[in-house]
mmCIF file of C-alpha atoms in Angstrom:
data_model
loop_
_atom_site.group_PDB
_atom_site.id
_atom_site.type_symbol
_atom_site.label_atom_id
_atom_site.label_comp_id
_atom_site.label_asym_id
_atom_site.label_seq_id
_atom_site.Cartn_x
_atom_site.Cartn_y
_atom_site.Cartn_z
ATOM 1 C CA UNK A 1196 144.809 100.783 81.981
ATOM 2 C CA UNK A 1197 143.215 97.462 81.886
ATOM 3 C CA UNK A 1198 144.186 94.154 80.925
ATOM 4 C CA UNK A 1199 142.349 90.791 80.344
ATOM 5 C CA UNK A 1200 143.691 87.427 81.590
ATOM 6 C CA UNK A 1201 143.277 86.010 78.293
ATOM 7 C CA UNK A 1202 145.848 88.768 76.981
ATOM 8 C CA UNK A 1203 148.672 87.232 79.105
ATOM 9 C CA UNK A 1204 150.490 85.433 77.335
ATOM 10 C CA UNK A 1205 151.887 82.256 79.174
ATOM 11 C CA UNK A 1206 154.629 79.970 78.348
ATOM 12 C CA UNK A 1207 154.575 76.691 80.542
ATOM 13 C CA UNK A 1208 158.520 74.994 81.218
ATOM 14 C CA UNK A 1209 158.444 71.778 79.200
ATOM 15 C CA UNK A 1210 160.703 70.251 82.165
ATOM 16 C CA UNK A 1211 159.092 71.297 85.817
ATOM 17 C CA UNK A 1212 162.305 71.282 88.563
ATOM 18 C CA UNK A 1213 159.471 70.690 91.590
ATOM 19 C CA UNK A 1214 160.424 67.201 91.842
ATOM 20 C CA UNK A 1215 164.389 67.888 92.459
ATOM 21 C CA UNK A 1216 163.337 70.307 95.711
ATOM 22 C CA UNK A 1217 163.257 69.440 99.362
ATOM 23 C CA UNK A 1218 160.362 71.446 100.477
ATOM 24 C CA UNK A 1219 161.205 70.476 103.962
ATOM 25 C CA UNK A 1220 164.768 72.041 103.993
ATOM 26 C CA UNK A 1221 164.670 75.470 102.078
ATOM 27 C CA UNK A 1222 166.801 78.334 102.363
ATOM 28 C CA UNK A 1223 165.429 81.843 102.097
ATOM 29 C CA UNK A 1224 165.341 82.854 98.690
ATOM 30 C CA UNK A 1225 167.838 80.293 97.092
ATOM 31 C CA UNK A 1226 165.188 78.158 95.222
ATOM 32 C CA UNK A 1227 163.252 79.285 92.394
ATOM 33 C CA UNK A 1228 159.905 78.140 90.455
ATOM 34 C CA UNK A 1229 159.276 77.702 87.379
ATOM 35 C CA UNK A 1230 158.026 80.503 86.021
ATOM 36 C CA UNK A 1231 157.931 84.308 86.185
ATOM 37 C CA UNK A 1232 156.196 87.206 84.996
ATOM 38 C CA UNK A 1233 158.307 89.840 82.476
ATOM 39 C CA UNK A 1234 156.764 92.782 80.871
ATOM 40 C CA UNK A 1235 158.451 94.931 79.015
ATOM 41 C CA UNK A 1236 157.741 99.182 78.665
ATOM 42 C CA UNK A 1237 158.631 100.167 75.407
ATOM 43 C CA UNK A 1238 157.851 103.286 73.234
ATOM 44 C CA UNK A 1239 156.378 104.902 76.174
ATOM 45 C CA UNK A 1240 153.996 102.335 76.741
ATOM 46 C CA UNK A 1241 153.913 99.078 78.609
ATOM 47 C CA UNK A 1242 154.079 95.859 76.338
ATOM 48 C CA UNK A 1243 152.282 92.615 76.115
ATOM 49 C CA UNK A 1244 152.535 90.613 79.355
ATOM 50 C CA UNK A 1245 153.806 87.322 79.166
ATOM 51 C CA UNK A 1246 154.275 84.481 82.173
ATOM 52 C CA UNK A 1247 157.201 82.029 80.402
ATOM 53 C CA UNK A 1248 160.059 79.711 82.403
ATOM 54 C CA UNK A 1249 162.640 81.367 84.700
ATOM 55 C CA UNK A 1250 165.295 81.712 83.030
ATOM 56 C CA UNK A 1251 168.490 84.328 82.890
ATOM 57 C CA UNK A 1252 167.787 87.982 81.330
ATOM 58 C CA UNK A 1253 170.154 88.940 78.144
ATOM 59 C CA UNK A 1254 170.929 92.966 78.447
ATOM 60 C CA UNK A 1255 173.517 95.045 76.776
ATOM 61 C CA UNK A 1256 176.887 96.371 78.797
ATOM 62 C CA UNK A 1257 175.354 99.914 78.032
ATOM 63 C CA UNK A 1258 171.831 99.022 79.354
ATOM 64 C CA UNK A 1259 171.350 102.027 81.908
ATOM 65 C CA UNK A 1260 170.345 99.351 84.951
ATOM 66 C CA UNK A 1261 175.072 98.883 85.018
ATOM 67 C CA UNK A 1262 175.426 102.771 84.977
ATOM 68 C CA UNK A 1263 172.851 104.959 86.714
ATOM 69 C CA UNK A 1264 170.949 101.905 89.592
ATOM 70 C CA UNK A 1265 167.243 102.659 88.499
ATOM 71 C CA UNK A 1266 165.942 99.571 90.018
ATOM 72 C CA UNK A 1267 163.262 98.701 92.800
ATOM 73 C CA UNK A 1268 161.545 95.758 93.897
ATOM 74 C CA UNK A 1269 159.511 95.385 96.561
ATOM 75 C CA UNK A 1270 158.672 92.059 98.584
ATOM 76 C CA UNK A 1271 155.649 90.044 99.630
ATOM 77 C CA UNK A 1272 154.276 86.433 100.126
ATOM 78 C CA UNK A 1273 151.859 83.928 98.851
ATOM 79 C CA UNK A 1274 150.375 81.408 101.593
ATOM 80 C CA UNK A 1275 148.702 78.622 101.200
ATOM 81 C CA UNK A 1276 145.833 77.418 103.910
ATOM 82 C CA UNK A 1277 144.882 73.543 104.885
ATOM 83 C CA UNK A 1278 142.676 73.413 102.078
ATOM 84 C CA UNK A 1279 144.722 74.234 99.295
ATOM 85 C CA UNK A 1280 143.248 77.560 98.694
ATOM 86 C CA UNK A 1281 145.698 80.489 97.667
ATOM 87 C CA UNK A 1282 146.085 84.282 99.639
ATOM 88 C CA UNK A 1283 148.018 87.151 99.273
ATOM 89 C CA UNK A 1284 148.988 89.624 102.435
ATOM 90 C CA UNK A 1285 147.397 93.563 101.591
ATOM 91 C CA UNK A 1286 149.038 93.398 98.160
ATOM 92 C CA UNK A 1287 147.552 96.660 96.786
ATOM 93 C CA UNK A 1288 150.164 98.498 99.395
ATOM 94 C CA UNK A 1289 152.896 96.489 97.754
ATOM 95 C CA UNK A 1290 151.789 97.887 94.324
ATOM 96 C CA UNK A 1291 150.700 101.405 96.090
ATOM 97 C CA UNK A 1292 154.525 101.259 96.983
ATOM 98 C CA UNK A 1293 156.335 100.230 94.054
ATOM 99 C CA UNK A 1294 154.943 103.015 92.169
ATOM 100 C CA UNK A 1295 155.983 105.557 94.555
ATOM 101 C CA UNK A 1296 159.556 104.002 93.980
ATOM 102 C CA UNK A 1297 159.165 103.895 90.359
ATOM 103 C CA UNK A 1298 158.165 107.541 90.630
ATOM 104 C CA UNK A 1299 161.082 108.679 92.823
ATOM 105 C CA UNK A 1300 163.606 107.082 90.753
ATOM 106 C CA UNK A 1301 161.970 108.834 86.975
ATOM 107 C CA UNK A 1302 160.887 105.566 86.040
ATOM 108 C CA UNK A 1303 157.830 104.498 84.644
ATOM 109 C CA UNK A 1304 154.704 103.480 87.165
ATOM 110 C CA UNK A 1305 153.600 100.216 86.771
ATOM 111 C CA UNK A 1306 149.304 99.664 86.005
ATOM 112 C CA UNK A 1307 147.262 98.158 88.840
ATOM 113 C CA UNK A 1308 146.065 95.406 86.512
ATOM 114 C CA UNK A 1309 149.090 94.354 84.817
ATOM 115 C CA UNK A 1310 151.020 94.070 88.652
ATOM 116 C CA UNK A 1311 147.680 92.107 90.446
ATOM 117 C CA UNK A 1312 146.090 90.341 87.744
ATOM 118 C CA UNK A 1313 149.600 89.259 86.247
ATOM 119 C CA UNK A 1314 150.994 87.749 89.728
ATOM 120 C CA UNK A 1315 147.212 86.323 89.998
ATOM 121 C CA UNK A 1316 148.060 84.352 86.808
ATOM 122 C CA UNK A 1317 151.327 83.758 87.567
ATOM 123 C CA UNK A 1318 150.557 81.411 91.137
ATOM 124 C CA UNK A 1319 147.936 79.681 89.840
ATOM 125 C CA UNK A 1320 150.720 78.635 87.458
ATOM 126 C CA UNK A 1321 152.916 78.167 90.247
ATOM 127 C CA UNK A 1322 150.233 77.011 92.941
ATOM 128 C CA UNK A 1323 152.343 73.372 93.355
ATOM 129 C CA UNK A 1324 155.186 75.590 94.394
ATOM 130 C CA UNK A 1325 153.556 77.215 97.258
ATOM 131 C CA UNK A 1326 154.783 74.945 100.240
ATOM 132 C CA UNK A 1327 151.880 74.194 103.283
ATOM 133 C CA UNK A 1328 154.024 73.436 105.837
ATOM 134 C CA UNK A 1329 153.201 75.677 108.701
ATOM 135 C CA UNK A 1330 155.211 78.868 108.847
ATOM 136 C CA UNK A 1331 156.408 78.867 104.903
ATOM 137 C CA UNK A 1332 155.341 80.755 101.952
ATOM 138 C CA UNK A 1333 156.052 81.445 98.335
ATOM 139 C CA UNK A 1334 157.953 84.583 98.587
ATOM 140 C CA UNK A 1335 157.622 86.745 95.851
ATOM 141 C CA UNK A 1336 159.616 89.474 94.191
ATOM 142 C CA UNK A 1337 158.517 91.664 91.949
ATOM 143 C CA UNK A 1338 161.192 94.226 90.434
ATOM 144 C CA UNK A 1339 161.912 96.152 87.462
ATOM 145 C CA UNK A 1340 164.868 98.121 86.208
ATOM 146 C CA UNK A 1341 166.175 99.963 83.546
ATOM 147 C CA UNK A 1342 166.909 98.148 80.206
ATOM 148 C CA UNK A 1343 167.399 101.410 77.646
ATOM 149 C CA UNK A 1344 171.077 101.774 76.680
ATOM 150 C CA UNK A 1345 173.185 104.570 76.720
ATOM 151 C CA UNK A 1346 176.433 106.218 78.803
ATOM 152 C CA UNK A 1347 174.410 109.313 79.140
ATOM 153 C CA UNK A 1348 173.377 110.330 82.130
ATOM 154 C CA UNK A 1349 169.497 110.641 82.096
ATOM 155 C CA UNK A 1350 166.865 108.230 82.817
ATOM 156 C CA UNK A 1351 166.256 105.547 80.719
ATOM 157 C CA UNK A 1352 163.375 104.436 77.867
ATOM 158 C CA UNK A 1353 163.004 100.855 78.236
ATOM 159 C CA UNK A 1354 162.400 98.939 81.265
ATOM 160 C CA UNK A 1355 161.718 95.475 82.131
ATOM 161 C CA UNK A 1356 158.682 94.899 85.525
ATOM 162 C CA UNK A 1357 159.264 90.840 86.906
ATOM 163 C CA UNK A 1358 157.999 88.733 89.443
ATOM 164 C CA UNK A 1359 159.978 86.017 90.502
ATOM 165 C CA UNK A 1360 159.179 83.537 93.292
ATOM 166 C CA UNK A 1361 160.755 81.301 95.258
ATOM 167 C CA UNK A 1362 159.926 79.142 97.644
ATOM 168 C CA UNK A 1363 160.641 79.926 101.275
ATOM 169 C CA UNK A 1364 160.638 77.757 104.766
ATOM 170 C CA UNK A 1365 160.164 78.927 108.431
ATOM 171 C CA UNK A 1366 161.771 81.443 108.518
ATOM 172 C CA UNK A 1367 163.940 81.793 112.284
ATOM 173 C CA UNK A 1368 166.261 84.421 112.538
ATOM 174 C CA UNK A 1369 166.862 83.787 116.059
ATOM 175 C CA UNK A 1370 167.442 86.250 118.688
ATOM 176 C CA UNK A 1371 170.016 89.158 117.055
ATOM 177 C CA UNK A 1372 172.463 91.729 118.789
ATOM 178 C CA UNK A 1373 172.745 95.130 117.049
ATOM 179 C CA UNK A 1374 174.877 97.665 116.806
ATOM 180 C CA UNK A 1375 174.069 101.089 117.097
ATOM 181 C CA UNK A 1376 175.594 103.361 114.366
ATOM 182 C CA UNK A 1377 176.956 106.405 114.971
ATOM 183 C CA UNK A 1378 178.894 107.077 112.249
ATOM 184 C CA UNK A 1379 177.107 105.438 108.225
ATOM 185 C CA UNK A 1380 173.503 106.584 107.719
ATOM 186 C CA UNK A 1381 171.515 104.398 105.311
ATOM 187 C CA UNK A 1382 169.567 107.829 103.605
ATOM 188 C CA UNK A 1383 169.336 111.112 104.251
ATOM 189 C CA UNK A 1384 166.748 113.751 104.048
ATOM 190 C CA UNK A 1385 165.267 114.424 100.595
ATOM 191 C CA UNK A 1386 166.874 111.096 99.112
ATOM 192 C CA UNK A 1387 165.373 108.127 97.836
ATOM 193 C CA UNK A 1388 165.508 105.895 101.637
ATOM 194 C CA UNK A 1389 161.476 105.883 101.497
ATOM 195 C CA UNK A 1390 162.140 103.989 98.836
ATOM 196 C CA UNK A 1391 162.510 100.047 97.565
ATOM 197 C CA UNK A 1392 165.708 101.385 95.569
ATOM 198 C CA UNK A 1393 168.087 98.423 94.766
ATOM 199 C CA UNK A 1394 171.041 100.866 96.153
ATOM 200 C CA UNK A 1395 169.670 101.490 99.438
ATOM 201 C CA UNK A 1396 170.508 98.110 100.421
ATOM 202 C CA UNK A 1397 173.591 97.917 98.191
ATOM 203 C CA UNK A 1398 174.774 101.352 100.801
ATOM 204 C CA UNK A 1399 174.315 98.780 103.852
ATOM 205 C CA UNK A 1400 176.412 96.156 103.512
ATOM 206 C CA UNK A 1401 179.502 97.356 104.091
ATOM 207 C CA UNK A 1402 179.126 98.990 107.618
ATOM 208 C CA UNK A 1403 177.094 96.128 108.636
ATOM 209 C CA UNK A 1404 179.845 93.929 107.706
ATOM 210 C CA UNK A 1405 181.684 95.974 109.867
ATOM 211 C CA UNK A 1406 179.624 94.994 112.664
ATOM 212 C CA UNK A 1407 179.334 91.263 112.240
ATOM 213 C CA UNK A 1408 183.295 92.334 112.643
ATOM 214 C CA UNK A 1409 182.549 93.065 116.325
ATOM 215 C CA UNK A 1410 180.177 90.520 117.161
ATOM 216 C CA UNK A 1411 177.029 91.667 116.121
ATOM 217 C CA UNK A 1412 174.502 90.488 113.291
ATOM 218 C CA UNK A 1413 173.178 93.920 112.135
ATOM 219 C CA UNK A 1414 172.866 97.103 112.245
ATOM 220 C CA UNK A 1415 170.197 99.876 113.860
ATOM 221 C CA UNK A 1416 170.124 102.857 111.796
ATOM 222 C CA UNK A 1417 170.264 106.177 113.429
ATOM 223 C CA UNK A 1418 169.893 110.012 111.915
ATOM 224 C CA UNK A 1419 171.788 111.070 108.873
ATOM 225 C CA UNK A 1420 172.141 114.770 110.829
ATOM 226 C CA UNK A 1421 172.841 113.862 114.396
ATOM 227 C CA UNK A 1422 172.830 110.081 114.776
ATOM 228 C CA UNK A 1423 170.787 110.784 118.005
ATOM 229 C CA UNK A 1424 168.085 108.889 117.014
ATOM 230 C CA UNK A 1425 166.947 105.536 115.835
ATOM 231 C CA UNK A 1426 165.237 104.776 112.673
ATOM 232 C CA UNK A 1427 165.598 100.871 111.537
ATOM 233 C CA UNK A 1428 167.091 98.166 112.248
ATOM 234 C CA UNK A 1429 168.973 96.607 109.104
ATOM 235 C CA UNK A 1430 166.226 96.284 106.313
ATOM 236 C CA UNK A 1431 163.383 96.288 108.441
ATOM 237 C CA UNK A 1432 161.616 98.759 110.545
ATOM 238 C CA UNK A 1433 162.353 98.861 114.530
ATOM 239 C CA UNK A 1434 159.702 98.656 117.153
ATOM 240 C CA UNK A 1435 160.622 99.130 120.918
ATOM 241 C CA UNK A 1436 158.902 98.182 124.023
ATOM 242 C CA UNK A 1437 158.859 100.506 126.806
ATOM 243 C CA UNK A 1438 156.935 99.155 130.031
ATOM 244 C CA UNK A 1439 153.997 98.586 128.188
ATOM 245 C CA UNK A 1440 154.104 100.755 125.282
ATOM 246 C CA UNK A 1441 154.722 100.212 121.870
ATOM 247 C CA UNK A 1442 156.977 102.410 119.893
ATOM 248 C CA UNK A 1443 158.255 103.179 116.596
ATOM 249 C CA UNK A 1444 159.540 105.669 114.298
ATOM 250 C CA UNK A 1445 157.397 107.949 111.948
ATOM 251 C CA UNK A 1446 157.926 107.427 107.969
ATOM 252 C CA UNK A 1447 159.879 110.186 106.175
ATOM 253 C CA UNK A 1448 161.669 110.901 103.298
ATOM 254 C CA UNK A 1449 164.260 108.266 105.640
ATOM 255 C CA UNK A 1450 162.589 105.305 106.227
ATOM 256 C CA UNK A 1451 160.542 102.324 104.793
ATOM 257 C CA UNK A 1452 156.573 102.514 104.792
ATOM 258 C CA UNK A 1453 156.606 98.998 105.978
ATOM 259 C CA UNK A 1454 153.614 96.842 105.305
ATOM 260 C CA UNK A 1455 154.188 94.753 108.562
ATOM 261 C CA UNK A 1456 154.921 98.326 110.775
ATOM 262 C CA UNK A 1457 151.453 99.261 109.558
ATOM 263 C CA UNK A 1458 149.690 95.886 110.359
ATOM 264 C CA UNK A 1459 151.249 95.627 113.605
ATOM 265 C CA UNK A 1460 150.158 98.684 114.628
ATOM 266 C CA UNK A 1461 146.540 98.538 113.481
ATOM 267 C CA UNK A 1462 146.217 95.256 115.556
ATOM 268 C CA UNK A 1463 148.111 96.260 118.455
ATOM 269 C CA UNK A 1464 145.347 98.986 118.951
ATOM 270 C CA UNK A 1465 143.139 96.204 118.236
ATOM 271 C CA UNK A 1466 144.707 94.407 120.968
ATOM 272 C CA UNK A 1467 144.330 97.423 123.072
ATOM 273 C CA UNK A 1468 148.195 97.828 122.959
ATOM 274 C CA UNK A 1469 149.060 101.267 124.005
ATOM 275 C CA UNK A 1470 151.358 102.547 120.742
ATOM 276 C CA UNK A 1471 153.024 105.721 119.973
ATOM 277 C CA UNK A 1472 155.160 106.689 116.452
ATOM 278 C CA UNK A 1473 157.339 109.166 117.438
ATOM 279 C CA UNK A 1474 160.819 109.490 117.492
ATOM 280 C CA UNK A 1475 162.710 107.567 119.492
ATOM 281 C CA UNK A 1476 166.165 109.068 121.147
ATOM 282 C CA UNK A 1477 169.058 106.710 121.494
ATOM 283 C CA UNK A 1478 169.837 108.353 124.740
ATOM 284 C CA UNK A 1479 166.223 107.092 125.575
ATOM 285 C CA UNK A 1480 166.682 103.902 124.181
ATOM 286 C CA UNK A 1481 170.415 103.519 127.060
ATOM 287 C CA UNK A 1482 168.091 104.963 130.043
ATOM 288 C CA UNK A 1483 165.362 102.681 129.268
ATOM 289 C CA UNK A 1484 167.520 99.605 129.433
ATOM 290 C CA UNK A 1485 169.544 100.669 132.127
ATOM 291 C CA UNK A 1486 166.033 101.682 134.680
ATOM 292 C CA UNK A 1487 164.394 98.069 133.640
ATOM 293 C CA UNK A 1488 161.718 99.826 131.511
ATOM 294 C CA UNK A 1489 163.294 98.646 128.636
ATOM 295 C CA UNK A 1490 161.236 95.521 127.444
ATOM 296 C CA UNK A 1491 161.688 94.364 123.934
ATOM 297 C CA UNK A 1492 163.243 95.417 120.877
ATOM 298 C CA UNK A 1493 162.230 93.986 117.578
ATOM 299 C CA UNK A 1494 162.531 94.509 113.634
ATOM 300 C CA UNK A 1495 159.201 93.935 111.635
ATOM 301 C CA UNK A 1496 159.138 92.921 107.660
ATOM 302 C CA UNK A 1497 158.120 90.881 105.197
ATOM 303 C CA UNK A 1498 160.178 88.084 105.119
ATOM 304 C CA UNK A 1499 160.704 87.252 109.167
ATOM 305 C CA UNK A 1500 157.170 89.379 110.202
ATOM 306 C CA UNK A 1501 158.938 89.995 113.607
ATOM 307 C CA UNK A 1502 162.732 89.599 114.356
ATOM 308 C CA UNK A 1503 163.846 90.091 118.210
ATOM 309 C CA UNK A 1504 166.341 91.797 119.314
ATOM 310 C CA UNK A 1505 168.521 90.146 122.097
ATOM 311 C CA UNK A 1506 171.209 92.841 123.101
ATOM 312 C CA UNK A 1507 172.532 95.945 121.644
ATOM 313 C CA UNK A 1508 176.052 97.454 121.265
ATOM 314 C CA UNK A 1509 176.143 101.251 121.322
ATOM 315 C CA UNK A 1510 180.028 103.266 122.554
ATOM 316 C CA UNK A 1511 181.991 99.700 123.015
ATOM 317 C CA UNK A 1512 179.461 98.890 125.867
ATOM 318 C CA UNK A 1513 176.502 95.922 125.560
ATOM 319 C CA UNK A 1514 172.482 96.189 126.858
ATOM 320 C CA UNK A 1515 171.066 93.426 127.203
ATOM 321 C CA UNK A 1516 167.193 92.742 126.637
ATOM 322 C CA UNK A 1517 165.205 90.658 129.259
ATOM 323 C CA UNK A 1518 163.773 86.916 128.867
ATOM 324 C CA UNK A 1519 160.299 87.549 128.720
ATOM 325 C CA UNK A 1520 157.693 84.830 128.462
ATOM 326 C CA UNK A 1521 154.288 85.950 126.474
ATOM 327 C CA UNK A 1522 155.804 88.978 124.276
ATOM 328 C CA UNK A 1523 154.021 91.406 122.326
ATOM 329 C CA UNK A 1524 156.419 90.608 119.455
ATOM 330 C CA UNK A 1525 155.019 86.842 120.162
ATOM 331 C CA UNK A 1526 151.532 87.803 120.264
ATOM 332 C CA UNK A 1527 151.879 90.118 116.977
ATOM 333 C CA UNK A 1528 153.639 87.822 115.195
ATOM 334 C CA UNK A 1529 150.989 84.949 115.608
ATOM 335 C CA UNK A 1530 147.946 87.596 115.109
ATOM 336 C CA UNK A 1531 149.630 88.771 111.494
ATOM 337 C CA UNK A 1532 150.629 84.551 110.557
ATOM 338 C CA UNK A 1533 146.654 83.672 111.912
ATOM 339 C CA UNK A 1534 145.491 86.335 109.049
ATOM 340 C CA UNK A 1535 147.899 85.401 106.266
ATOM 341 C CA UNK A 1536 147.218 81.765 106.540
ATOM 342 C CA UNK A 1537 143.632 81.633 107.073
ATOM 343 C CA UNK A 1538 143.654 80.918 110.148
ATOM 344 C CA UNK A 1539 141.145 83.322 111.635
ATOM 345 C CA UNK A 1540 138.959 86.019 110.563
ATOM 346 C CA UNK A 1541 140.473 88.832 108.861
ATOM 347 C CA UNK A 1542 139.134 91.967 111.010
ATOM 348 C CA UNK A 1543 140.929 94.411 108.262
ATOM 349 C CA UNK A 1544 140.009 93.178 104.879
ATOM 350 C CA UNK A 1545 143.846 92.535 104.216
ATOM 351 C CA UNK A 1546 143.997 89.529 103.290
ATOM 352 C CA UNK A 1547 143.147 88.320 98.642
ATOM 353 C CA UNK A 1548 142.259 85.430 98.009
ATOM 354 C CA UNK A 1549 143.831 84.165 94.639
ATOM 355 C CA UNK A 1550 142.096 80.629 93.489
#
């Protein structure tokens, strides 16, 4: 289904908030740009797409999002280079994954043109909201939820697709200590762990809070059956460096097909770093830590790109990661961010110019 940009209704705000924003002090995901893209799905088809001022949403109490949780989202960023040009990073992977999520939750798939043309037009309107300081970007949150009414347990008949944006500064999470989860699971075989469904994240909050109460910042999730294998680090894919080999676990029903994860694997291969995609036992992690072969442990995702882990806890014992110079994590993060911000050639064809 094709649309033309001239068919996107643009309603600009009468009073921009941009001059009230301190771009040198941006907390992640807490300040929002002037406009958002909105498109409704009704009567079996997508309606006229619009760009409107950022505003509250009004829903009836019987809207099915409140009762049956049909809600999905994506996370991506727009970057501005030194000349002021605007770029996206692997956006087609985002629309592909969003439609995989939509299909799993019995929601309508979003036409590629609505997603991409709508996003590009929104970014042209919001260009001034894209920070240019090093490490900063405009975080983009495409999401869709059920607006159809009814208390009966069935898919809704109408939905709302929105793209909202939040300027963010350099994301420095610092090194974190994590707890390997022995009881709770993030997802299960045959479930929706591979989808970016809101409920996946809601279910993580309680076990994560239990870990924080013990002095950790995050959880390393393990498999739902035996809890013998590590799977993800909080809301991020996980990477393990043992000696000079970089390992990560395969995607599955339970594990998100992370775009940063795929990028890390491709860049590592180009850099001559040995990679392995396979199951990783908790016992292997413990053994590697004890014999000194465990060199790095980090999470990978859109917000931080790479989040280094300084240590982990398991069965009431803590294990520390060594302090290294010239880590794989630092190298890979620089390679990715240089591509994202047009600081280097993009041999992979990931960078998409918007304007």
